[in-house]
Amino acid sequence: QSALTQPASVSGSPGQSITISCTGTSSDVGSYNLVSWYQQHPGKAPKLMIYEVSKRPSGVSNRFSGSKSGNTASLTISGLQAEDEADYYCCSYAGSSTYVVFGGGTKLTVL
Amino acid sequence: QLQLQESGPGLVKPSETLSLTCTVSGGSISSSSYYWGWIRQPPGKGLEWIGSIYYSGSTYYNPSLKSRVTISVDTSKNQFSLKLSSVTAADTAVYYCARQLWFDYWGQGTLVTVSS
């Protein structure tokens, strides 16, 4: 069982927007603005899409955005494209005893 | 462009020690801004952070694996390494190394199978 809870799957049609939630606790997501999101295509290494809750690394499309409210972080993808179909993982700093926790992952299907 | 490459045996026997090395190129592992981490992914499952190291040798580990994990660094070779002892089939996974402040650069991953 993962420390952060994500929906197993989400889906959307091209051009639509989807949101993936990542629920933690007051010991991780709720206490630190240190949430990151990763995209993983089959057989590939994960790719950093969002860091510090809402910041985008250079080269990542502005269709990807992140936010946080309380113990839940969210990744929103607008203007869905076929190449967005992938697994998405959230990650949070969890303090000086647990350090780093990942979510269980969400499979995004573009219909 | 920073690149990371994992290397090590792809097959390890149960109860033995898994050993992997990550070689960093295109940048120095001694950068003061970053840690260097190991993450694994069992087949068909999610990501699990194993542990991380600073170039000075400071380490921090996943509490659930701490008793079996050792991560070390060799700045002269621009490498860091993972040892996981007393492995079982549950340790079969793709093992990734990554640069960490955020895991922004990753190796391609290497599959390690635990089997007799």
Tab-separated table of C-alpha atoms in Angstrom:
chain	number	residue	atom	x	y	z
A	1	GLN	CA	0.000	0.000	0.000
A	2	SER	CA	1.455	3.333	-1.128
A	3	ALA	CA	1.815	6.240	1.250
A	4	LEU	CA	0.018	8.627	-1.107
A	5	THR	CA	-3.341	7.697	-2.623
A	6	GLN	CA	-4.059	8.191	-6.301
A	7	PRO	CA	-6.956	6.938	-8.430
A	8	ALA	CA	-5.962	3.830	-10.338
A	9	SER	CA	-7.157	5.239	-13.644
A	10	VAL	CA	-8.598	8.309	-15.306
A	11	SER	CA	-9.620	8.923	-18.881
A	12	GLY	CA	-10.513	11.778	-21.181
A	13	SER	CA	-11.019	12.644	-24.814
A	14	PRO	CA	-8.576	14.674	-26.880
A	15	GLY	CA	-8.886	18.365	-26.101
A	16	GLN	CA	-10.530	17.798	-22.730
A	17	SER	CA	-9.017	18.465	-19.310
A	18	ILE	CA	-8.469	15.894	-16.585
A	19	THR	CA	-7.315	16.109	-12.991
A	20	ILE	CA	-5.440	13.463	-11.034
A	21	SER	CA	-5.595	13.676	-7.262
A	22	CYS	CA	-2.918	12.666	-4.777
A	23	THR	CA	-4.067	12.372	-1.180
A	24	GLY	CA	-1.603	12.230	1.662
A	25	THR	CA	-1.631	13.300	5.278
A	26	SER	CA	-0.640	16.226	7.448
A	27	SER	CA	2.790	14.573	7.728
A	28	ASP	CA	3.601	14.802	4.049
A	29	VAL	CA	1.507	16.612	1.418
A	30	GLY	CA	-0.215	18.763	4.003
A	31	SER	CA	2.963	19.986	5.663
A	32	TYR	CA	5.297	20.709	2.795
A	33	ASN	CA	5.070	22.409	-0.587
A	34	LEU	CA	7.393	19.715	-1.883
A	35	VAL	CA	5.099	17.719	-4.139
A	36	SER	CA	6.307	16.571	-7.536
A	37	TRP	CA	4.642	14.730	-10.407
A	38	TYR	CA	6.124	12.255	-12.882
A	39	GLN	CA	4.956	10.931	-16.236
A	40	GLN	CA	5.983	7.427	-17.255
A	41	HIS	CA	5.422	5.854	-20.646
A	42	PRO	CA	5.650	2.050	-20.919
A	43	GLY	CA	9.198	0.777	-20.729
A	44	LYS	CA	10.594	4.243	-20.077
A	45	ALA	CA	12.026	6.038	-17.075
A	46	PRO	CA	9.758	8.519	-15.295
A	47	LYS	CA	9.916	12.173	-16.370
A	48	LEU	CA	9.563	15.106	-13.988
A	49	MET	CA	6.515	17.182	-14.949
A	50	ILE	CA	5.834	19.338	-11.870
A	51	TYR	CA	7.890	20.210	-8.775
A	52	GLU	CA	7.226	22.264	-5.651
A	53	VAL	CA	3.486	21.685	-6.153
A	54	SER	CA	3.040	23.890	-9.220
A	55	LYS	CA	6.352	24.654	-10.940
A	56	ARG	CA	7.125	23.301	-14.402
A	57	PRO	CA	10.645	22.301	-15.453
A	58	SER	CA	11.962	23.840	-18.633
A	59	GLY	CA	10.544	22.052	-21.662
A	60	VAL	CA	7.358	20.769	-20.016
A	61	SER	CA	4.189	21.937	-21.744
A	62	ASN	CA	2.102	24.575	-19.984
A	63	ARG	CA	-0.841	22.217	-20.470
A	64	PHE	CA	0.402	20.568	-17.270
A	65	SER	CA	-0.331	22.343	-14.013
A	66	GLY	CA	-0.246	21.444	-10.336
A	67	SER	CA	-1.985	22.626	-7.192
A	68	LYS	CA	-2.526	21.667	-3.587
A	69	SER	CA	-5.276	22.032	-1.024
A	70	GLY	CA	-4.771	20.673	2.446
A	71	ASN	CA	-3.552	17.091	2.272
A	72	THR	CA	-4.410	16.661	-1.413
A	73	ALA	CA	-2.306	17.643	-4.397
A	74	SER	CA	-3.623	17.649	-7.941
A	75	LEU	CA	-2.219	17.441	-11.443
A	76	THR	CA	-4.320	18.935	-14.225
A	77	ILE	CA	-3.698	18.277	-17.894
A	78	SER	CA	-5.563	20.547	-20.258
A	79	GLY	CA	-6.051	20.086	-23.990
A	80	LEU	CA	-5.468	16.331	-23.738
A	81	GLN	CA	-3.324	14.839	-26.480
A	82	ALA	CA	-2.717	11.247	-27.460
A	83	GLU	CA	0.878	11.426	-26.232
A	84	ASP	CA	-0.313	12.273	-22.725
A	85	GLU	CA	-1.473	8.672	-22.327
A	86	ALA	CA	0.863	7.331	-19.647
A	87	ASP	CA	1.152	6.514	-15.964
A	88	TYR	CA	1.429	9.464	-13.574
A	89	TYR	CA	2.956	9.392	-10.094
A	90	CYS	CA	2.941	11.962	-7.344
A	91	CYS	CA	5.714	12.246	-4.796
A	92	SER	CA	6.099	14.199	-1.583
A	93	TYR	CA	8.682	14.959	1.043
A	94	ALA	CA	7.461	13.365	4.268
A	95	GLY	CA	9.668	14.740	6.988
A	96	SER	CA	12.940	13.688	8.540
A	97	SER	CA	12.004	10.100	9.362
A	98	THR	CA	10.164	8.900	6.251
A	99	TYR	CA	11.714	11.410	3.803
A	100	VAL	CA	10.202	10.501	0.387
A	101	VAL	CA	6.881	8.879	-0.485
A	102	PHE	CA	5.307	8.089	-3.843
A	103	GLY	CA	1.714	7.593	-4.839
A	104	GLY	CA	0.577	4.312	-6.305
A	105	GLY	CA	0.253	5.761	-9.790
A	106	THR	CA	-2.622	6.657	-12.103
A	107	LYS	CA	-3.057	5.306	-15.608
A	108	LEU	CA	-4.305	8.010	-17.956
A	109	THR	CA	-6.154	6.809	-21.031
A	110	VAL	CA	-6.843	9.209	-23.869
A	111	LEU	CA	-10.015	7.936	-25.528
B	1	GLN	CA	23.460	17.124	-20.746
B	2	LEU	CA	23.516	15.130	-17.537
B	3	GLN	CA	23.259	11.379	-18.018
B	4	LEU	CA	22.958	8.555	-15.511
B	5	GLN	CA	23.565	4.885	-16.248
B	6	GLU	CA	22.869	1.933	-13.969
B	7	SER	CA	25.034	-1.170	-14.139
B	8	GLY	CA	25.210	-4.473	-12.334
B	9	PRO	CA	24.038	-8.094	-12.432
B	10	GLY	CA	20.586	-8.741	-13.815
B	11	LEU	CA	20.123	-11.924	-11.800
B	12	VAL	CA	20.683	-12.363	-8.075
B	13	LYS	CA	20.041	-15.444	-5.980
B	14	PRO	CA	17.714	-15.324	-2.974
B	15	SER	CA	19.444	-14.398	0.306
B	16	GLU	CA	22.356	-12.829	-1.565
B	17	THR	CA	23.238	-9.140	-1.943
B	18	LEU	CA	22.106	-7.031	-4.884
B	19	SER	CA	24.771	-4.555	-6.011
B	20	LEU	CA	24.273	-1.783	-8.540
B	21	THR	CA	26.315	1.222	-9.592
B	22	CYS	CA	25.148	4.468	-11.163
B	23	THR	CA	27.653	6.338	-13.315
B	24	VAL	CA	27.030	10.050	-13.785
B	25	SER	CA	28.302	11.837	-16.896
B	26	GLY	CA	27.915	15.378	-18.180
B	27	GLY	CA	28.095	16.818	-14.680
B	28	SER	CA	29.738	16.389	-11.305
B	29	ILE	CA	28.313	14.202	-8.588
B	30	SER	CA	29.984	16.600	-6.155
B	31	SER	CA	27.510	19.381	-6.953
B	32	SER	CA	26.479	20.919	-3.666
B	33	SER	CA	22.884	21.319	-4.735
B	34	TYR	CA	21.832	17.745	-5.169
B	35	TYR	CA	21.395	14.374	-3.610
B	36	TRP	CA	21.568	11.200	-5.683
B	37	GLY	CA	18.895	8.571	-5.246
B	38	TRP	CA	17.776	5.045	-5.988
B	39	ILE	CA	14.174	4.194	-6.863
B	40	ARG	CA	12.743	0.817	-7.838
B	41	GLN	CA	9.653	-0.411	-9.630
B	42	PRO	CA	8.473	-4.037	-9.388
B	43	PRO	CA	7.023	-5.344	-12.654
B	44	GLY	CA	3.591	-3.840	-13.248
B	45	LYS	CA	3.688	-1.866	-10.006
B	46	GLY	CA	4.465	1.633	-8.765
B	47	LEU	CA	7.598	3.498	-7.797
B	48	GLU	CA	9.313	3.004	-4.451
B	49	TRP	CA	12.064	5.272	-3.160
B	50	ILE	CA	14.964	3.265	-1.725
B	51	GLY	CA	17.357	5.898	-0.466
B	52	SER	CA	19.625	8.813	-1.325
B	53	ILE	CA	23.156	10.075	-0.753
B	54	TYR	CA	24.949	13.432	-0.780
B	55	TYR	CA	28.429	13.703	-2.264
B	56	SER	CA	29.814	14.101	1.257
B	57	GLY	CA	28.472	10.643	2.108
B	58	SER	CA	25.385	11.641	4.096
B	59	THR	CA	22.632	9.116	3.501
B	60	TYR	CA	18.971	8.671	4.187
B	61	TYR	CA	16.953	5.552	3.572
B	62	ASN	CA	13.396	4.323	3.230
B	63	PRO	CA	12.559	3.119	6.750
B	64	SER	CA	11.007	-0.066	5.349
B	65	LEU	CA	14.306	-1.026	3.665
B	66	LYS	CA	16.815	0.638	5.961
B	67	SER	CA	18.033	-2.534	7.646
B	68	ARG	CA	19.072	-4.026	4.294
B	69	VAL	CA	20.261	-0.998	2.299
B	70	THR	CA	23.655	0.647	1.951
B	71	ILE	CA	24.282	3.506	-0.485
B	72	SER	CA	27.790	4.812	-1.043
B	73	VAL	CA	29.478	7.379	-3.272
B	74	ASP	CA	32.804	7.476	-5.125
B	75	THR	CA	33.384	11.059	-6.210
B	76	SER	CA	36.638	10.172	-7.968
B	77	LYS	CA	34.690	7.962	-10.374
B	78	ASN	CA	31.544	10.143	-10.403
B	79	GLN	CA	29.548	7.117	-9.262
B	80	PHE	CA	27.238	6.084	-6.468
B	81	SER	CA	26.230	2.576	-5.549
B	82	LEU	CA	23.440	0.539	-4.002
B	83	LYS	CA	23.695	-2.637	-1.983
B	84	LEU	CA	20.566	-4.478	-0.879
B	85	SER	CA	21.161	-7.516	1.271
B	86	SER	CA	19.171	-10.685	1.921
B	87	VAL	CA	17.111	-10.308	-1.222
B	88	THR	CA	13.926	-12.230	-1.951
B	89	ALA	CA	11.659	-12.491	-4.969
B	90	ALA	CA	9.880	-9.368	-3.700
B	91	ASP	CA	13.009	-7.381	-4.551
B	92	THR	CA	12.660	-8.184	-8.248
B	93	ALA	CA	12.246	-4.813	-9.921
B	94	VAL	CA	13.577	-2.269	-12.352
B	95	TYR	CA	16.071	-0.213	-10.382
B	96	TYR	CA	16.569	3.429	-11.323
B	97	CYS	CA	19.151	5.957	-10.214
B	98	ALA	CA	18.262	9.637	-10.324
B	99	ARG	CA	19.506	13.081	-9.424
B	100	GLN	CA	17.519	14.398	-6.535
B	101	LEU	CA	16.401	17.624	-5.425
B	102	TRP	CA	13.451	16.641	-7.453
B	103	PHE	CA	14.097	13.464	-9.398
B	104	ASP	CA	14.822	15.466	-12.530
B	105	TYR	CA	17.367	13.237	-14.275
B	106	TRP	CA	16.927	9.465	-14.365
B	107	GLY	CA	18.893	6.528	-15.646
B	108	GLN	CA	17.207	4.193	-18.098
B	109	GLY	CA	16.703	1.598	-15.382
B	110	THR	CA	17.988	-1.927	-15.025
B	111	LEU	CA	15.908	-5.019	-14.345
B	112	VAL	CA	17.143	-7.130	-11.464
B	113	THR	CA	15.539	-10.524	-11.041
B	114	VAL	CA	15.873	-12.465	-7.808
B	115	SER	CA	15.720	-16.161	-8.575
B	116	SER	CA	17.673	-19.325	-7.918
